[in-house]
Amino acid sequence: MVAAQPIATLTSTGARRFQFRGNAGEFFRIWIVNLCLSVVTLGLYAPWAKVRTLRYFAANLAVGGSHFDYDADPKRILVGRLIVGAAVGLYSLANWLYQPLGIAMLVAGMFLFPAAVVRSTAFHHRHTLFRGIRFHFHASYATAFKVLLLGPLFGMITLGLAMPWWYARRQAFIVENSRFGTSQFDFDGPAGPYYGVFARAVGVWLAGGAAAGALFFLIKAQLPSESEYLPFVAAACALPLVIGGALSYGISQAGFTNLLYRNARISDLRFRSELQPAPLAWLYVSSGIAVVLSLGLLTPWAQIRLARYRASALSLVAPSGLDAFVQGSEPAEGAGALASEAADLFDFDLGL
Amino acid sequence: VIRRRARLFDGTTSRHTDVELALYADGSLQLRGEGVHLDLHVNDVRVSPRLGATPRVLSLPGGGRCEVDDDDELARALRAGRGKASVWHRWIDRLERHRAAALVSVVITLATLAAVVQFGIPALASAVASSLPASAEARLGDGALAALDETWFAASELPPERRAALEARFDVLAAGVEPKPRLVMRAGSEIGANALALPGGLVVLTDELVALAERDDEIFAVLAHELGHVVHHHSMRAVLQNTGIGVLIAAALGDIVSISSFAGTLPTLLIQLQYSRRFEREADAYAVAHLARSGIPPDALASMLERLEQSHGGGAPVPAYLSTHPDTRERVREIRRGADAQEEGSSSS
């Protein structure tokens, strides 16, 4: 059997690269048709569009010859959106008619937020599959409350000094509470490296600002004091600031994503993530400009490009292969489908 | 018969078996591989909808999953025995593969968005604004005035008699206007010569504008313009429209461009400014008609606008699409044309 060929390599050791197989032309057609239907139906079709999009990205992401899959029921997403929409509508109405009521609702919403994030993450995990096995997410309200509400609050109180520590905690929260079938993910992420990324990002950003300032005063000294070119000089000198800002963004995005994968583990599987700050920054900047100039029409191209780069930087180290995972008490079909449907009643999509 | 290589997962472990899938014309489906000997019918399996070039998944009764690479021939064969539910997916897939459908979608999407922005949101905001209880609108206006008092305005320094006279004449001008207007006088400080309409019929007039006017007619011409904002609930509608467009753009871009959320702010701003200019034109038109009825020459509004523009620095060269108000020269021209039409109308009748 020839088909056995790519699969057979799975059982050997060594790193397997993730691969993204989607292409921009194909995805553009999918995207525009679904966007058009969403717009024409005033958003009612949007959940179907969302599931098709997520499925496209999952099914085109492959590692070791197997691809991911996504099979959420759009109707559940529609219900979730209607609930969130109704809540927001009620809140603004309350705010209008009697402000204390609005504030009370805002506080209630704040306390509901961690639960909603857990539910929404659980929903998306459960409907993501790899080799026929589903992902799961389960976290207690207390943990979610601590990480999602108290964490950022602590970060703000410390004027941002605790933010890198919080990033580490938030990644740990997501990873540690995830399962693939019956296998739990582990996360070993000391805060130190997160501070390293943070320091580099802030450093580059400040350096860009300093370079822009120095350049401006150097040129200004050469010009007559009332020169009419001064505004243009100022604009040109802002360039290092922009480059520094983009690079700083690339450093933080690449750094934190790399840490996420490097610190995650499941049984004897490990990940390698080698995103580079400069290419990533360029990807963001060039995509952003292209999207704006094309009135949004190049958005699918930008998404495909980004997915391809992110996948190419990611690999999986699986010393004993990918065969040993077990679905557990929630099989994909039959009795399990009912359990999954029941869970879906309480889980919904938040659009996070 | 169609034969394809496929991967079979049993649904309980991540282990796979390579199988050969055979699909016969009568819909019977065979899976053969090491330790696998399954005879099924295509109607017994759930087939994942076609999507681009992604693999198809056949969900087998009992929890197994069979993954097979997609192609047109296979798609046709799988379609044969399938029920009603898939018609809808097949339709979407066909559209997604069609070059012309993509082109038509671009046109429809842009046209629909433009129609929603131009007509949908304004109509919705107008309907909501007119159905709101007057007390809610008044409360919002009082809140806005309190905020303005805190940041910009100071108490008016005009002599009390002058203020009383202006108020009295304003009441005559505003007789019968709903919601009932209230004139508030303030020292404008940095805002300078200006007048503005807040929700619930609050009309604010600054001392600087009173000083700038050559005749009282000019003050009341501007106040008539503000009454136009009041009558049409413009402040209220502006709040609603700007919220609406913000939500729309966030919804449109939120899912799509997580890459550049900043890309959303510019279009939002441009559309809000366009709404604002439309309201100004409406208020001008109302002022021209109302002034003629009240025995004030509408030309007073035109001359006052020119004076205001001069006082604000001769009109900085802001492009029209970046401005909250239409170009002053254009407004003056419109007002004079409207005034002429009024005159003709009244002399002929």
Tab-separated table of C-alpha atoms in Angstrom, chain A residues 10-348:
chain	number	residue	atom	x	y	z
A	10	LEU	CA	5.118	8.882	12.009
A	11	THR	CA	6.387	6.057	14.140
A	12	SER	CA	10.012	6.979	13.672
A	13	THR	CA	11.567	9.485	16.056
A	14	GLY	CA	12.641	13.054	15.380
A	15	ALA	CA	10.896	16.378	14.845
A	16	ARG	CA	7.983	16.652	12.446
A	17	ARG	CA	7.282	20.015	10.935
A	18	PHE	CA	3.763	21.422	10.927
A	19	GLN	CA	2.556	22.249	7.473
A	20	PHE	CA	-0.168	24.581	6.302
A	21	ARG	CA	-1.610	23.634	2.927
A	22	GLY	CA	-4.234	26.311	2.384
A	23	ASN	CA	-3.811	28.675	-0.539
A	24	ALA	CA	-4.852	32.288	-0.910
A	25	GLY	CA	-6.789	31.979	-4.192
A	26	GLU	CA	-8.919	29.113	-2.939
A	27	PHE	CA	-9.491	30.719	0.436
A	28	PHE	CA	-10.365	34.096	-1.105
A	29	ARG	CA	-13.328	32.531	-2.899
A	30	ILE	CA	-14.470	30.771	0.268
A	31	TRP	CA	-14.039	33.942	2.303
A	32	ILE	CA	-15.836	36.334	-0.038
A	33	VAL	CA	-18.807	34.041	-0.636
A	34	ASN	CA	-19.243	33.498	3.098
A	35	LEU	CA	-18.763	37.179	3.885
A	36	CYS	CA	-21.326	38.093	1.250
A	37	LEU	CA	-23.879	35.636	2.666
A	38	SER	CA	-23.194	36.950	6.190
A	39	VAL	CA	-23.730	40.536	5.102
A	40	VAL	CA	-26.845	39.820	3.061
A	41	THR	CA	-28.415	37.841	5.934
A	42	LEU	CA	-27.472	40.630	8.368
A	43	GLY	CA	-25.103	38.358	10.256
A	44	LEU	CA	-27.407	35.353	10.679
A	45	TYR	CA	-25.210	33.268	8.389
A	46	ALA	CA	-22.003	34.421	10.117
A	47	PRO	CA	-21.728	31.359	12.419
A	48	TRP	CA	-21.810	29.061	9.384
A	49	ALA	CA	-19.147	31.205	7.773
A	50	LYS	CA	-17.088	31.022	10.932
A	51	VAL	CA	-17.258	27.229	11.131
A	52	ARG	CA	-16.295	26.888	7.469
A	53	THR	CA	-13.356	29.224	8.006
A	54	LEU	CA	-12.146	27.471	11.149
A	55	ARG	CA	-12.555	24.131	9.436
A	56	TYR	CA	-10.561	25.347	6.451
A	57	PHE	CA	-7.676	26.378	8.677
A	58	ALA	CA	-7.825	23.215	10.812
A	59	ALA	CA	-8.136	20.786	7.919
A	60	ASN	CA	-5.238	22.405	6.082
A	61	LEU	CA	-2.951	22.200	9.104
A	62	ALA	CA	-1.093	18.939	9.159
A	63	VAL	CA	1.704	17.333	11.108
A	64	GLY	CA	3.179	13.905	10.596
A	65	GLY	CA	0.821	13.189	7.699
A	66	SER	CA	-2.370	13.816	9.712
A	67	HIS	CA	-4.496	16.912	9.602
A	68	PHE	CA	-6.648	18.627	12.203
A	69	ASP	CA	-10.396	18.984	11.875
A	70	TYR	CA	-13.107	21.217	13.284
A	71	ASP	CA	-16.749	20.178	13.535
A	72	ALA	CA	-18.693	22.648	15.694
A	73	ASP	CA	-22.404	23.086	15.037
A	74	PRO	CA	-22.992	26.622	13.730
A	75	LYS	CA	-26.420	26.676	15.392
A	76	ARG	CA	-24.718	26.593	18.810
A	77	ILE	CA	-22.544	29.526	17.809
A	78	LEU	CA	-25.613	31.436	16.634
A	79	VAL	CA	-27.310	30.845	19.989
A	80	GLY	CA	-24.179	31.999	21.817
A	81	ARG	CA	-24.015	35.157	19.754
A	82	LEU	CA	-27.691	35.906	20.305
A	83	ILE	CA	-27.206	35.520	24.069
A	84	VAL	CA	-24.176	37.802	24.101
A	85	GLY	CA	-25.943	40.284	21.811
A	86	ALA	CA	-29.045	40.332	24.009
A	87	ALA	CA	-26.888	40.853	27.108
A	88	VAL	CA	-25.078	43.789	25.521
A	89	GLY	CA	-28.406	45.248	24.350
A	90	LEU	CA	-29.971	44.892	27.806
A	91	TYR	CA	-26.907	46.455	29.351
A	92	SER	CA	-26.996	49.547	27.136
A	93	LEU	CA	-30.743	49.873	27.659
A	94	ALA	CA	-30.281	49.662	31.437
A	95	ASN	CA	-27.457	52.178	31.266
A	96	TRP	CA	-29.821	54.559	29.507
A	97	LEU	CA	-32.813	54.195	31.691
A	98	TYR	CA	-31.231	53.846	35.116
A	99	GLN	CA	-27.473	54.032	35.372
A	100	PRO	CA	-27.005	52.162	38.690
A	101	LEU	CA	-28.710	49.181	37.060
A	102	GLY	CA	-26.256	49.404	34.178
A	103	ILE	CA	-23.320	49.454	36.579
A	104	ALA	CA	-24.731	46.478	38.466
A	105	MET	CA	-25.029	44.589	35.170
A	106	LEU	CA	-21.466	45.509	34.249
A	107	VAL	CA	-20.197	44.112	37.555
A	108	ALA	CA	-22.264	40.953	37.072
A	109	GLY	CA	-20.856	40.639	33.558
A	110	MET	CA	-17.348	40.954	34.931
A	111	PHE	CA	-17.937	38.036	37.263
A	112	LEU	CA	-19.484	36.003	34.435
A	113	PHE	CA	-16.543	36.704	32.133
A	114	PRO	CA	-14.164	33.966	33.451
A	115	ALA	CA	-16.931	31.363	33.229
A	116	ALA	CA	-17.737	32.489	29.699
A	117	VAL	CA	-14.097	32.192	28.615
A	118	VAL	CA	-13.898	28.665	30.055
A	119	ARG	CA	-17.137	27.639	28.327
A	120	SER	CA	-16.102	29.126	25.022
A	121	THR	CA	-12.640	27.546	25.133
A	122	ALA	CA	-14.181	24.192	26.062
A	123	PHE	CA	-16.549	24.464	23.101
A	124	HIS	CA	-13.793	25.093	20.580
A	125	HIS	CA	-11.496	22.473	22.083
A	126	ARG	CA	-14.167	19.795	22.011
A	127	HIS	CA	-14.869	20.407	18.361
A	128	THR	CA	-11.227	20.307	17.341
A	129	LEU	CA	-9.987	16.877	16.336
A	130	PHE	CA	-6.695	15.293	15.409
A	131	ARG	CA	-6.567	11.678	14.242
A	132	GLY	CA	-10.152	11.210	15.326
A	133	ILE	CA	-9.406	12.241	18.932
A	134	ARG	CA	-11.004	15.318	20.448
A	135	PHE	CA	-9.414	18.033	22.557
A	136	HIS	CA	-11.017	19.019	25.843
A	137	PHE	CA	-10.776	21.931	28.212
A	138	HIS	CA	-11.830	21.972	31.820
A	139	ALA	CA	-11.048	24.604	34.436
A	140	SER	CA	-12.677	25.512	37.733
A	141	TYR	CA	-14.307	28.910	38.116
A	142	ALA	CA	-11.934	29.796	40.957
A	143	THR	CA	-8.838	29.236	38.819
A	144	ALA	CA	-10.339	31.085	35.876
A	145	PHE	CA	-11.300	33.991	38.142
A	146	LYS	CA	-7.788	34.200	39.578
A	147	VAL	CA	-6.003	34.027	36.235
A	148	LEU	CA	-8.377	36.034	34.045
A	149	LEU	CA	-9.516	38.773	36.457
A	150	LEU	CA	-7.129	39.033	39.404
A	151	GLY	CA	-4.069	38.480	37.199
A	152	PRO	CA	-4.481	41.524	34.940
A	153	LEU	CA	-5.609	43.573	37.947
A	154	PHE	CA	-2.370	42.692	39.715
A	155	GLY	CA	-0.502	43.576	36.519
A	156	MET	CA	-2.085	47.020	36.495
A	157	ILE	CA	-1.502	47.686	40.190
A	158	THR	CA	2.196	46.948	39.712
A	159	LEU	CA	2.250	49.370	36.747
A	160	GLY	CA	2.829	46.547	34.286
A	161	LEU	CA	5.765	45.021	36.123
A	162	ALA	CA	3.788	41.855	36.788
A	163	MET	CA	2.460	41.629	33.220
A	164	PRO	CA	5.097	39.170	31.918
A	165	TRP	CA	4.457	37.002	34.970
A	166	TRP	CA	0.741	37.141	34.148
A	167	TYR	CA	1.360	36.118	30.507
A	168	ALA	CA	3.146	33.027	31.812
A	169	ARG	CA	0.242	32.265	34.157
A	170	ARG	CA	-2.351	32.763	31.426
A	171	GLN	CA	-0.533	30.421	29.027
A	172	ALA	CA	-0.210	27.861	31.823
A	173	PHE	CA	-3.937	28.204	32.526
A	174	ILE	CA	-4.902	27.422	28.941
A	175	VAL	CA	-2.389	24.614	28.416
A	176	GLU	CA	-2.601	22.836	31.780
A	177	ASN	CA	-6.375	22.617	31.601
A	178	SER	CA	-6.362	21.145	28.099
A	179	ARG	CA	-6.592	17.486	27.238
A	180	PHE	CA	-6.129	15.549	24.051
A	181	GLY	CA	-8.385	12.558	24.490
A	182	THR	CA	-7.537	11.320	27.960
A	183	SER	CA	-4.022	12.791	27.987
A	184	GLN	CA	-3.499	15.959	29.982
A	185	PHE	CA	-1.207	18.727	28.725
A	186	ASP	CA	1.568	19.950	31.031
A	187	PHE	CA	3.100	23.363	31.153
A	188	ASP	CA	6.421	24.266	32.699
A	189	GLY	CA	6.863	28.005	32.288
A	190	PRO	CA	8.970	29.947	34.781
A	191	ALA	CA	8.388	33.702	34.442
A	192	GLY	CA	12.062	34.572	33.763
A	193	PRO	CA	12.063	34.143	29.960
A	194	TYR	CA	8.802	36.124	29.715
A	195	TYR	CA	10.587	39.050	31.360
A	196	GLY	CA	13.389	38.591	28.821
A	197	VAL	CA	10.959	38.948	25.893
A	198	PHE	CA	9.275	41.913	27.558
A	199	ALA	CA	12.620	43.668	28.150
A	200	ARG	CA	13.745	43.135	24.549
A	201	ALA	CA	10.430	44.417	23.153
A	202	VAL	CA	10.437	47.527	25.339
A	203	GLY	CA	14.149	48.093	24.664
A	204	VAL	CA	13.722	48.034	20.870
A	205	TRP	CA	10.706	50.296	21.105
A	206	LEU	CA	12.601	52.837	23.224
A	207	ALA	CA	15.638	52.616	20.931
A	208	GLY	CA	13.410	53.436	17.946
A	209	GLY	CA	12.030	56.460	19.778
A	210	ALA	CA	15.491	57.624	20.799
A	211	ALA	CA	16.797	57.242	17.242
A	212	ALA	CA	13.847	59.223	15.880
A	213	GLY	CA	14.421	62.021	18.389
A	214	ALA	CA	18.178	62.167	17.837
A	215	LEU	CA	17.755	62.197	14.055
A	216	PHE	CA	15.234	65.016	14.251
A	217	PHE	CA	17.421	67.285	16.377
A	218	LEU	CA	20.497	66.539	14.278
A	219	ILE	CA	18.729	67.585	11.076
A	220	LYS	CA	16.952	70.486	12.723
A	221	ALA	CA	20.294	71.943	13.787
A	222	GLN	CA	21.339	72.065	10.115
A	223	LEU	CA	18.205	73.908	8.995
A	224	PRO	CA	17.260	77.566	9.460
A	225	SER	CA	15.004	77.867	12.505
A	226	GLU	CA	11.814	78.793	10.617
A	227	SER	CA	12.302	76.299	7.796
A	228	GLU	CA	9.090	75.330	6.064
A	229	TYR	CA	10.496	71.810	5.559
A	230	LEU	CA	10.398	71.121	9.288
A	231	PRO	CA	7.080	69.194	9.256
A	232	PHE	CA	8.401	66.936	6.482
A	233	VAL	CA	11.632	66.354	8.370
A	234	ALA	CA	9.623	65.431	11.453
A	235	ALA	CA	7.537	62.982	9.430
A	236	ALA	CA	10.630	61.365	7.914
A	237	CYS	CA	12.263	61.095	11.331
A	238	ALA	CA	9.258	59.205	12.677
A	239	LEU	CA	10.340	56.266	10.507
A	240	PRO	CA	12.717	54.728	13.107
A	241	LEU	CA	9.872	55.015	15.605
A	242	VAL	CA	7.534	53.082	13.315
A	243	ILE	CA	10.177	50.443	12.552
A	244	GLY	CA	10.992	50.141	16.245
A	245	GLY	CA	7.307	49.767	17.093
A	246	ALA	CA	6.741	47.065	14.482
A	247	LEU	CA	9.869	45.193	15.532
A	248	SER	CA	8.873	45.455	19.159
A	249	TYR	CA	5.496	43.939	18.292
A	250	GLY	CA	7.235	41.158	16.357
A	251	ILE	CA	9.544	40.435	19.292
A	252	SER	CA	6.689	40.105	21.755
A	253	GLN	CA	4.450	38.064	19.423
A	254	ALA	CA	7.228	35.703	18.366
A	255	GLY	CA	8.682	35.488	21.863
A	256	PHE	CA	5.473	34.723	23.734
A	257	THR	CA	4.229	32.274	21.099
A	258	ASN	CA	7.568	30.432	21.096
A	259	LEU	CA	7.430	30.205	24.888
A	260	LEU	CA	3.875	28.880	24.761
A	261	TYR	CA	4.857	25.936	22.572
A	262	ARG	CA	8.268	25.302	24.115
A	263	ASN	CA	6.800	25.080	27.605
A	264	ALA	CA	3.924	22.813	26.640
A	265	ARG	CA	4.132	19.030	26.816
A	266	ILE	CA	1.765	16.118	26.436
A	267	SER	CA	2.901	12.614	27.479
A	268	ASP	CA	6.323	12.426	25.812
A	269	LEU	CA	5.484	14.905	23.036
A	270	ARG	CA	7.177	18.280	22.899
A	271	PHE	CA	6.924	21.230	20.547
A	272	ARG	CA	9.549	23.365	18.886
A	273	SER	CA	8.578	26.856	17.855
A	274	GLU	CA	11.039	29.052	16.005
A	275	LEU	CA	9.164	32.208	15.057
A	276	GLN	CA	11.571	35.040	14.203
A	277	PRO	CA	10.718	38.628	15.279
A	278	ALA	CA	11.784	40.449	12.093
A	279	PRO	CA	9.966	38.260	9.524
A	280	LEU	CA	6.891	38.217	11.743
A	281	ALA	CA	6.936	42.005	12.125
A	282	TRP	CA	7.293	42.394	8.363
A	283	LEU	CA	4.415	39.975	7.846
A	284	TYR	CA	2.158	42.033	10.122
A	285	VAL	CA	3.130	45.417	8.680
A	286	SER	CA	2.964	44.432	5.009
A	287	SER	CA	-0.308	42.549	5.525
A	288	GLY	CA	-1.819	45.460	7.434
A	289	ILE	CA	-0.938	47.920	4.655
A	290	ALA	CA	-2.178	45.549	1.933
A	291	VAL	CA	-5.464	44.959	3.758
A	292	VAL	CA	-6.169	48.670	4.218
A	293	LEU	CA	-5.208	49.616	0.647
A	294	SER	CA	-7.338	46.808	-0.833
A	295	LEU	CA	-10.408	47.860	1.223
A	296	GLY	CA	-10.100	44.576	3.096
A	297	LEU	CA	-10.103	42.365	-0.014
A	298	LEU	CA	-6.589	41.064	0.696
A	299	THR	CA	-7.588	39.911	4.192
A	300	PRO	CA	-7.771	36.206	3.216
A	301	TRP	CA	-4.349	36.420	1.609
A	302	ALA	CA	-2.967	37.958	4.802
A	303	GLN	CA	-4.529	35.233	6.936
A	304	ILE	CA	-3.147	32.425	4.755
A	305	ARG	CA	0.316	33.967	4.735
A	306	LEU	CA	0.352	34.246	8.494
A	307	ALA	CA	-0.940	30.707	9.022
A	308	ARG	CA	1.693	29.351	6.637
A	309	TYR	CA	4.531	31.133	8.401
A	310	ARG	CA	3.344	30.151	11.865
A	311	ALA	CA	2.998	26.505	10.842
A	312	SER	CA	6.408	26.427	9.176
A	313	ALA	CA	8.029	27.600	12.412
A	314	LEU	CA	6.367	24.908	14.489
A	315	SER	CA	7.387	21.287	14.847
A	316	LEU	CA	6.509	18.352	16.983
A	317	VAL	CA	8.946	16.003	18.683
A	318	ALA	CA	7.278	12.633	19.200
A	319	PRO	CA	9.798	10.004	20.347
A	320	SER	CA	7.217	7.242	20.513
A	321	GLY	CA	4.880	8.345	17.760
A	322	LEU	CA	1.314	9.585	17.763
A	323	ASP	CA	-0.547	6.305	18.065
A	324	ALA	CA	-0.936	5.991	21.816
A	325	PHE	CA	-3.679	8.541	22.513
A	326	VAL	CA	-7.095	7.389	23.665
A	327	GLN	CA	-10.430	9.155	23.208
A	328	GLY	CA	-11.696	8.216	26.664
A	329	SER	CA	-15.227	8.507	27.945
A	330	GLU	CA	-16.404	10.795	25.175
A	331	PRO	CA	-16.248	8.911	21.892
A	332	ALA	CA	-16.950	10.846	18.719
A	333	GLU	CA	-20.275	9.248	17.865
A	334	GLY	CA	-23.139	7.256	19.310
A	335	ALA	CA	-23.812	7.770	22.994
A	336	GLY	CA	-20.974	10.301	23.107
A	337	ALA	CA	-22.610	12.506	20.534
A	338	LEU	CA	-25.457	13.009	22.957
A	339	ALA	CA	-23.058	13.906	25.758
A	340	SER	CA	-21.348	16.307	23.417
A	341	GLU	CA	-24.668	17.876	22.425
A	342	ALA	CA	-25.636	18.267	26.061
A	343	ALA	CA	-22.320	19.944	26.819
A	344	ASP	CA	-22.905	22.169	23.809
A	345	LEU	CA	-26.095	23.436	25.413
A	346	PHE	CA	-24.042	25.058	28.133
A	347	ASP	CA	-20.990	25.903	26.088
A	348	PHE	CA	-21.057	28.539	23.438
